[in-house]
Short mmCIF file of C-alpha atoms and ligand atoms in Angstrom, two decimals:
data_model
loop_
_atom_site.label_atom_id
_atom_site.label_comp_id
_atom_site.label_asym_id
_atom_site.label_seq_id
_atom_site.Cartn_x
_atom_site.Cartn_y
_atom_site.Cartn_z
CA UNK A 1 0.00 0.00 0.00
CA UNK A 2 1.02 3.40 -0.57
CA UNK A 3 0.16 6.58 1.72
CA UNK A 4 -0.22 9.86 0.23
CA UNK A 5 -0.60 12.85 2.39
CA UNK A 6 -0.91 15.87 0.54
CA UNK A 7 -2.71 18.41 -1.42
CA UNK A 8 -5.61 18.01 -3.89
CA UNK A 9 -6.05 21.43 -5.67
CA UNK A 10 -8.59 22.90 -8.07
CA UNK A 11 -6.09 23.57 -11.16
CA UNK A 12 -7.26 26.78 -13.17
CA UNK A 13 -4.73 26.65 -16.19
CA UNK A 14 -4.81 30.00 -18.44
CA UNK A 15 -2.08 29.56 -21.63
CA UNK A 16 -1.08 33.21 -22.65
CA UNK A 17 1.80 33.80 -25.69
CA UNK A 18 3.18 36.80 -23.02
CA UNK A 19 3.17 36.69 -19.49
CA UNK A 20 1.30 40.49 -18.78
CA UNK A 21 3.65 43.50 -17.45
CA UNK A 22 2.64 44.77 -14.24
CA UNK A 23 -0.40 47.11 -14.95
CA UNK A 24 -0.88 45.10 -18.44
CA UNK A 25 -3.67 42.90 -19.35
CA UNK A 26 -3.47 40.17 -21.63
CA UNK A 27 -6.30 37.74 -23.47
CA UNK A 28 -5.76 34.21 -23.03
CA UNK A 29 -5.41 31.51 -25.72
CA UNK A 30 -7.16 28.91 -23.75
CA UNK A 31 -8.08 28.39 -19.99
CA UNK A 32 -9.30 25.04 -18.74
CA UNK A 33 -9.85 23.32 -15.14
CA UNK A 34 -8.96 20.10 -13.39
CA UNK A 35 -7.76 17.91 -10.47
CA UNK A 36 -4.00 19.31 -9.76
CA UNK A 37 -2.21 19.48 -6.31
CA UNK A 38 0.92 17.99 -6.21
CA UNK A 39 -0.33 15.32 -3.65
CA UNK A 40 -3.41 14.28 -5.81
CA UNK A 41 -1.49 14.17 -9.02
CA UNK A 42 1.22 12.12 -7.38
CA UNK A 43 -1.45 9.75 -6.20
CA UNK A 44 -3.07 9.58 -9.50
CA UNK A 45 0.56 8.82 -11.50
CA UNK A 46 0.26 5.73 -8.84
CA UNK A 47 -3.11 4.52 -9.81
CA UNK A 48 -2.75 5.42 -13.75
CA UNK A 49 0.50 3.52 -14.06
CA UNK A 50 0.25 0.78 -11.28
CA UNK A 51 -3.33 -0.11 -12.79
CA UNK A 52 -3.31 -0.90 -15.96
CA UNK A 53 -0.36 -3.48 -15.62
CA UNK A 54 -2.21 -6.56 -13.84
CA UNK A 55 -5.70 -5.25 -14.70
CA UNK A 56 -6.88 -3.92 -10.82
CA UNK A 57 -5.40 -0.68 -9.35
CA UNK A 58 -2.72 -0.51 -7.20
CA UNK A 59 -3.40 0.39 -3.92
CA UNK A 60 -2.75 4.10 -3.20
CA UNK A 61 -4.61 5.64 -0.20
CA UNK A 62 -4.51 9.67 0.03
CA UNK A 63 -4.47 11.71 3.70
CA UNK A 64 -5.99 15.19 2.74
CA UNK A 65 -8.69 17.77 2.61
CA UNK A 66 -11.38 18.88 0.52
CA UNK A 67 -13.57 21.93 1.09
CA UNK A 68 -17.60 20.96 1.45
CA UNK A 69 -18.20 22.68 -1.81
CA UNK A 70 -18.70 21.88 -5.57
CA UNK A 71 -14.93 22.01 -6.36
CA UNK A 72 -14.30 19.51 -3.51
CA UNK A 73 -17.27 17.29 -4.85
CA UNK A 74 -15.69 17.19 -8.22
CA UNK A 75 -11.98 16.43 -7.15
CA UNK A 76 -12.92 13.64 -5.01
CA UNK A 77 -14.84 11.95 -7.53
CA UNK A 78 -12.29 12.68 -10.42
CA UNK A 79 -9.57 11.08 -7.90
CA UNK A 80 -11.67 8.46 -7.25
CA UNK A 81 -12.03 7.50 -10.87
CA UNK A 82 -8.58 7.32 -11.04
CA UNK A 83 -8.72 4.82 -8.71
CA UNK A 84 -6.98 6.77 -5.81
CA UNK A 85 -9.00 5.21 -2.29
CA UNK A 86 -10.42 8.38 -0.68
CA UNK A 87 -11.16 6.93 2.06
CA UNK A 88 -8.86 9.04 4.29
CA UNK A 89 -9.85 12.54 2.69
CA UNK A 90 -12.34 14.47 4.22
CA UNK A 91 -14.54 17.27 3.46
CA UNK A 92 -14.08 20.51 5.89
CA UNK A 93 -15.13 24.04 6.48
CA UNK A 94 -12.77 25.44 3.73
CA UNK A 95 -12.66 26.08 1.07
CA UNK A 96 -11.05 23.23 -1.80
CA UNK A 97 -7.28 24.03 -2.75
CA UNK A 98 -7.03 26.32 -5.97
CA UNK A 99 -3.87 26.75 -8.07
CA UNK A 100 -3.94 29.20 -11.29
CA UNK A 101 -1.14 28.19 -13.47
CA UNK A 102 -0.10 30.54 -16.09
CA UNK A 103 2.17 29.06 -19.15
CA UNK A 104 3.64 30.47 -21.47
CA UNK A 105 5.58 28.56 -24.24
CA UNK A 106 7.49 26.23 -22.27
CA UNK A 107 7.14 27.65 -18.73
CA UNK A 108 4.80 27.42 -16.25
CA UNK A 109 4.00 29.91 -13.18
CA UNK A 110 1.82 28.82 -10.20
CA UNK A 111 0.29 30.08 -7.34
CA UNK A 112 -1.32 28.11 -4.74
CA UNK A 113 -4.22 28.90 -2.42
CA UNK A 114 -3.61 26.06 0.21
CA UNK A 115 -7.46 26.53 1.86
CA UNK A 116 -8.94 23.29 2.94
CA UNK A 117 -5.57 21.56 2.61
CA UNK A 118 -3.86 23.65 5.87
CA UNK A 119 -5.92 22.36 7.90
CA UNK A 120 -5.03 18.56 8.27
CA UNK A 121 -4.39 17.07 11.58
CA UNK A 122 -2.43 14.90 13.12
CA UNK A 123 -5.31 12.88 13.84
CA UNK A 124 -5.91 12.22 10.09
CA UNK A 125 -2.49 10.76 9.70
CA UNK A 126 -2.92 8.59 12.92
CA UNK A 127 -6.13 7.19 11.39
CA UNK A 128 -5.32 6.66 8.08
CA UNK A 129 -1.69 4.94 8.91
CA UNK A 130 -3.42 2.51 12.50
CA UNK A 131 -3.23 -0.50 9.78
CA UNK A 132 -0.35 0.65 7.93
CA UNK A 133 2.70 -2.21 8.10
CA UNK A 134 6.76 -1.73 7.00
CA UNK A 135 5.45 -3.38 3.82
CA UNK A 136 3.94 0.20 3.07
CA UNK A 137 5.51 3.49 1.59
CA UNK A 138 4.50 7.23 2.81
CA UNK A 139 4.70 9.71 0.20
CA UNK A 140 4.82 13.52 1.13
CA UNK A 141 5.46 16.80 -0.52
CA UNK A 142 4.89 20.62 1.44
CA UNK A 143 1.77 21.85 -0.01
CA UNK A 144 0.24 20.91 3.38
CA UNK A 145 1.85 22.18 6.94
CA UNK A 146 4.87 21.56 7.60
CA UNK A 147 4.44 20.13 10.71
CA UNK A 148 1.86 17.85 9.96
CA UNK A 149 4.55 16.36 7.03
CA UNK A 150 7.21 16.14 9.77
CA UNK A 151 5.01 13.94 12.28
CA UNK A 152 3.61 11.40 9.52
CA UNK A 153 7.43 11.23 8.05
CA UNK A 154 8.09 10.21 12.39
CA UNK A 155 5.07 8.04 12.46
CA UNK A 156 5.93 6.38 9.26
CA UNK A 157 9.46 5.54 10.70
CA UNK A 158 8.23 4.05 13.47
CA UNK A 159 6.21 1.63 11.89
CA UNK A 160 8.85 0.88 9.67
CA UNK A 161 6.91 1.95 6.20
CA UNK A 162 9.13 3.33 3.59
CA UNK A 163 9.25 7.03 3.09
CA UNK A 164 9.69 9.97 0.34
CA UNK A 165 9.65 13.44 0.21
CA UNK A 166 9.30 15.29 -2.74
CA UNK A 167 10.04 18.86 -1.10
CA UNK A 168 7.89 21.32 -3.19
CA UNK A 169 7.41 23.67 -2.84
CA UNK A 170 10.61 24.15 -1.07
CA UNK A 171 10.99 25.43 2.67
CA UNK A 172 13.56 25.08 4.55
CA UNK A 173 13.41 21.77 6.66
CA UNK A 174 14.38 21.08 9.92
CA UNK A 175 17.32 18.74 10.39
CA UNK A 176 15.71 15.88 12.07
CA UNK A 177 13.36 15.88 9.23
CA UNK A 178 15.82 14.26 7.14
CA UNK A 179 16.61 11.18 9.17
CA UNK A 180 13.24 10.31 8.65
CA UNK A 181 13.13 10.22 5.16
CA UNK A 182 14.67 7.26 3.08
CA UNK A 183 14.04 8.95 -0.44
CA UNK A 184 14.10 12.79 -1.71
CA UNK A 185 13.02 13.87 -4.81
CA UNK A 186 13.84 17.76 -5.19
CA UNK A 187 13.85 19.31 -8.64
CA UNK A 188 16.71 22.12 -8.86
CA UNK A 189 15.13 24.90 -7.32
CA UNK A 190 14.26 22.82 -4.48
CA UNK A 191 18.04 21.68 -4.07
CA UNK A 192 19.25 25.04 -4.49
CA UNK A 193 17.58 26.53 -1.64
CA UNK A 194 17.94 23.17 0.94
CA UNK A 195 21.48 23.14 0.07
CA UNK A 196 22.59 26.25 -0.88
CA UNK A 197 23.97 24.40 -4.38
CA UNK A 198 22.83 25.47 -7.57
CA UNK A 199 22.66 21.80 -9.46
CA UNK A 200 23.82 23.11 -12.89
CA UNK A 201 26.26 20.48 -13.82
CA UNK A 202 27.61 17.23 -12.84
CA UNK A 203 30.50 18.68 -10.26
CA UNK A 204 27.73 20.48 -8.34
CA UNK A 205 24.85 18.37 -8.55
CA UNK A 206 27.27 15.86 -7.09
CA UNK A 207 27.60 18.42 -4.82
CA UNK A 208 24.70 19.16 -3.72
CA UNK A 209 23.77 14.63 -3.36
CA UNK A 210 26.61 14.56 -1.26
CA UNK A 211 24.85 17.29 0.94
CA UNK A 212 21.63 15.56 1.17
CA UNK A 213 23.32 12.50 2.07
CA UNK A 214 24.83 14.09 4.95
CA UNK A 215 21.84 15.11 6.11
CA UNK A 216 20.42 11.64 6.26
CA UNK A 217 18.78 10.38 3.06
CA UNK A 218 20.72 7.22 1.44
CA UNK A 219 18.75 7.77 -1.83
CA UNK A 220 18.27 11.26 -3.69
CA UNK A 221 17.34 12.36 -7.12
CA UNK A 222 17.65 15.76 -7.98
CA UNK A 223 15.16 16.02 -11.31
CA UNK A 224 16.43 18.25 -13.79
CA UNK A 225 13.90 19.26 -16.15
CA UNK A 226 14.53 18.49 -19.54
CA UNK A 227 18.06 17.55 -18.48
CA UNK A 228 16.67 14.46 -16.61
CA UNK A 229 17.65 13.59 -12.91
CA UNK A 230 20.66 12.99 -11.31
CA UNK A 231 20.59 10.02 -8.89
CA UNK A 232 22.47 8.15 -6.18
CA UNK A 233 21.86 5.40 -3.42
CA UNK A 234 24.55 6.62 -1.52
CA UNK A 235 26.58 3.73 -1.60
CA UNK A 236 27.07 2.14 -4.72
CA UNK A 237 25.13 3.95 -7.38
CA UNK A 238 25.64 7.92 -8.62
CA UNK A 239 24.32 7.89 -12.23
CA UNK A 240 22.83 10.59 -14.42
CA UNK A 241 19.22 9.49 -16.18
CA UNK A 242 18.94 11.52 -19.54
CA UNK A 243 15.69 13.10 -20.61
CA UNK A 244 13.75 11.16 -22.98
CA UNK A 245 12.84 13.61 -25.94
CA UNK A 246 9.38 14.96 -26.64
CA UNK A 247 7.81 17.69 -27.46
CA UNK A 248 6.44 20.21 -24.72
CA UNK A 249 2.84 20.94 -24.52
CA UNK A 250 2.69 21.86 -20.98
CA UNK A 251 5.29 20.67 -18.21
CA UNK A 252 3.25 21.43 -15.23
CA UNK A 253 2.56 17.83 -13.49
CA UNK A 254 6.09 16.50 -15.21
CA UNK A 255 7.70 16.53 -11.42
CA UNK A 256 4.54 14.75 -9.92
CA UNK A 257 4.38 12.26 -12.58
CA UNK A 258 8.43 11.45 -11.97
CA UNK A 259 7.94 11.01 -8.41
CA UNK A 260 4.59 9.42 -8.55
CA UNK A 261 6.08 6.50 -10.97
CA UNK A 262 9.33 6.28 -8.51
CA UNK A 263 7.25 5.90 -5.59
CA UNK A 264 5.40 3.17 -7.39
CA UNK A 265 8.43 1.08 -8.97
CA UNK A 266 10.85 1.54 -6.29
CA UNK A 267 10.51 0.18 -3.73
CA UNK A 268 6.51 -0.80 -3.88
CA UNK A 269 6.53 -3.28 -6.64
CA UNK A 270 10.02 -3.90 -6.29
CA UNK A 271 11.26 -5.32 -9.63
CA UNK A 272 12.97 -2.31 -10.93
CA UNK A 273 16.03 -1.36 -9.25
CA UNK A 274 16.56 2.28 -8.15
CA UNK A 275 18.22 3.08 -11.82
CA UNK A 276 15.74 1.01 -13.90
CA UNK A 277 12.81 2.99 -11.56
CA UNK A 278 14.19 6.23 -12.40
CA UNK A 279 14.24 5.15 -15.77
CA UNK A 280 11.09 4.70 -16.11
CA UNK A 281 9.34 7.71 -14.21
CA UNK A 282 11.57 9.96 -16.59
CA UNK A 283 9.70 8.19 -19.60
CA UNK A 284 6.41 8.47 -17.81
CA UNK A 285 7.30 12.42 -17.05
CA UNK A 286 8.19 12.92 -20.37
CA UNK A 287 4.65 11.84 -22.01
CA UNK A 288 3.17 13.54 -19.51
CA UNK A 289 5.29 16.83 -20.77
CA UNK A 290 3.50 16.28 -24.05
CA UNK A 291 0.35 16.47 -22.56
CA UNK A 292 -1.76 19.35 -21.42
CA UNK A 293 -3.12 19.42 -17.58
CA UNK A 294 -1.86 18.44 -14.45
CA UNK A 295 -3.59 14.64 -13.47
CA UNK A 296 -5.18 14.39 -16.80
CA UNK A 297 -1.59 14.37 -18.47
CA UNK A 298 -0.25 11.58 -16.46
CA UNK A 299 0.09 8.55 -18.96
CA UNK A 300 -1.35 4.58 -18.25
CA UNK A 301 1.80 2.06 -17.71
CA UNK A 302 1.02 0.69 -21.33
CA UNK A 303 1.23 3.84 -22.69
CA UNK A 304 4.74 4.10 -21.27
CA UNK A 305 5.38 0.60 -22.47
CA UNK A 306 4.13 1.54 -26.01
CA UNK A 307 6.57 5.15 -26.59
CA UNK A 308 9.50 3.46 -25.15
CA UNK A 309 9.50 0.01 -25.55
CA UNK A 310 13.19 -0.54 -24.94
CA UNK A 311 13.92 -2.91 -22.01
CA UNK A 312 14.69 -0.79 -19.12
P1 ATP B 1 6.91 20.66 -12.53
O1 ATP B 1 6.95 21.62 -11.37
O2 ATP B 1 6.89 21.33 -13.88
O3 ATP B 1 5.92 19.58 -12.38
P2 ATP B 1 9.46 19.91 -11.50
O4 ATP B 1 10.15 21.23 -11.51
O5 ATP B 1 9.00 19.37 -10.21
O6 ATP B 1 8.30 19.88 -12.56
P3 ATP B 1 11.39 18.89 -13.36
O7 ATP B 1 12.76 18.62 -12.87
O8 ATP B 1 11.17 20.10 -14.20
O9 ATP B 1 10.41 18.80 -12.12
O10 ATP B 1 10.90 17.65 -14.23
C1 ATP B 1 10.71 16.35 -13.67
C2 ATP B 1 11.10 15.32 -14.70
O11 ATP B 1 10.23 15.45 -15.83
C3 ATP B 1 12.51 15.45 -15.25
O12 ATP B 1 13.44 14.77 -14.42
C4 ATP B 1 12.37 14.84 -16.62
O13 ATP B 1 12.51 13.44 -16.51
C5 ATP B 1 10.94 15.18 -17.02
N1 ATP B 1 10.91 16.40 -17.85
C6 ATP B 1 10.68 17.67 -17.46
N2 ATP B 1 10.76 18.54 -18.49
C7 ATP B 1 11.03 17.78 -19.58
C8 ATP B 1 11.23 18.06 -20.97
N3 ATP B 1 11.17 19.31 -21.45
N4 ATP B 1 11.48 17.01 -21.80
C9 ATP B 1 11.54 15.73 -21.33
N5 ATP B 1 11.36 15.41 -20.04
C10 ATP B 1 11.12 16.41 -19.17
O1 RIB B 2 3.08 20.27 -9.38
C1 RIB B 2 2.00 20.80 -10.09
C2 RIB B 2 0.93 21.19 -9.12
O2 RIB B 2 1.39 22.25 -8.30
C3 RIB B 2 -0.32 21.75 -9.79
O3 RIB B 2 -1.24 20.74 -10.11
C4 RIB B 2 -0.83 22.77 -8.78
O4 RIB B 2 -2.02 22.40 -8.17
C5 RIB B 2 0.29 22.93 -7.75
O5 RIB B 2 -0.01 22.31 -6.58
#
């Protein structure tokens, strides 16, 4: 089973050629809506390519909020068609999670109104992990409070479960965060501010592993947009995974898709190693690149199988 405790958002996307000048107003190309949040779209990458491998969906479970209100409605139903158990989200006196993404050509900007997703307890992650085993994985990112993230990451340990952090958006962390998590996934930003190393080649995203390391984590993989991800298992393995080439329709999701598909190969199903695993979310993030939206992006595991049908 895997845990996700995070953020299900409302994701208003508005494509403009120009990004307006302060003072400026600018008509959109398009503007569409759907199920984003970087917790929800991680838990959907889970269920959309665990599922259609042995014909039933994998299990993911999701810890969050929802506002009682039509947005809330909608998300819960659209993550339970992607076969994400909702079990563990409730609906509270808030209102749903709303992102508006802007892109522009190949860049995306987004700002988050948290809303019904601050307000998750402590209580919710007791309740939703009382049967989890160390058979289990906890997957967490910071679009909910950061001390609600620290105390599942503890509980998690002490049951044993396997944990990741994908720490976006980034704040700094406290130190004794880190011994509780066994994987982080931070894209460059993210390392540059939790290390103080900008990962721009292979000296410094060495670097910056070797940081994270210290701090903790055996296994990190700094993502590096259409440069792919830099890995290492602190021991044996330090490799660099290339980008798989496509052709960008909308990147926003590409991160939650990577992480969503690691989190699912390695170490849930446990076939892949941690190289082959990377491997494969970067494939999965890269169709999902090609692809407009957030959730709705995130490609099927035969889809992956049918763009790159190389062995792993
Ligand atoms: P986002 O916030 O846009 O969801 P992110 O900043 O969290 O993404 P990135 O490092 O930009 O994460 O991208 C995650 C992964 O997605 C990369 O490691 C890469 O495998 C894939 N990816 C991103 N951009 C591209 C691209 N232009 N072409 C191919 N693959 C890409
Ligand atoms: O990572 C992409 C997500 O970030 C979007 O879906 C948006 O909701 C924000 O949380």
């Amino acid at each position: 089973m895997i845990y996700v405790l995070g953020s299900i958002n409302k994701d208003i996307s508005v494509e403009v050629e120009q990004l307006p000048k302060k003072g400026e107003t600018v008509i959109a190309d398009s503007c569409e809506s759907g199920l984003g949040g970087k917790g929800a779209n991680q838990a959907v990458a889970i269920a959309r390519l665990g599922g259609d491998r042995s014909g039933r969906k994998p299990a993911v479970k999701f810890i969050g909020h929802v506002g009682k209100d039509l947005a809330g409605e909608e998300l819960l139903q659209k993550l339970a068609e992607f076969g994400v158990d909702t079990e563990f989200v409730s609906k509270v006196n808030r209102p749903t999670g709303t992102a508006i993404v802007t892109i522009s050509g190949k860049d995306n900007r987004i700002m988050v109104y948290s809303g019904a997703n601050s307000g998750i307890t402590k209580s919710d992650v007791d309740e939703a992990l009382n049967y989890a085993t160390e058979n289990d994985t906890l997957l967490c990112q910071l679009e909910v409070p950061l001390y609600i993230v620290a105390y599942a990451l503890r509980k998690a340990r002490s049951i044993g479960m396997t944990t990741i952090l994908n720490p976006a958006p980034a704040k700094t962390l406290p130190d004794d965060l880190y011994y509780n998590v066994d994987i982080i996934v931070p894209n460059e930003t993210e390392t540059k501010i939790l290390t103080g190393i900008n990962p721009t080649d292979s000296a410094s995203q060495n670097a910056a592993i070797e940081k994270f390391h210290a701090f903790g984590v055996p296994y990190v993989v700094i993502t590096l947009g259409a440069r792919g991800a830099a890995i290492s298992d602190g021991a044996r393995l330090a490799a660099h995974i290339p980008a798989c080439k496509t052709s960008v329709v909308d990147t926003t999701g590409a991160g939650d898709t990577f992480v969503g598909a690691l989190a699912l190969t390695y170490p849930h199903i446990g076939m892949y190693s941690f190289k082959e695993a990377c491997t494969f979310a970067t494939r999965a993030a890269a169709l999902s690149v090609s692809r407009r939206g957030a959730s709705e992006s995130i490609p099927t595991f035969d889809e992956v199988c049918k763009f790159y049908c190389k062995d792993i």
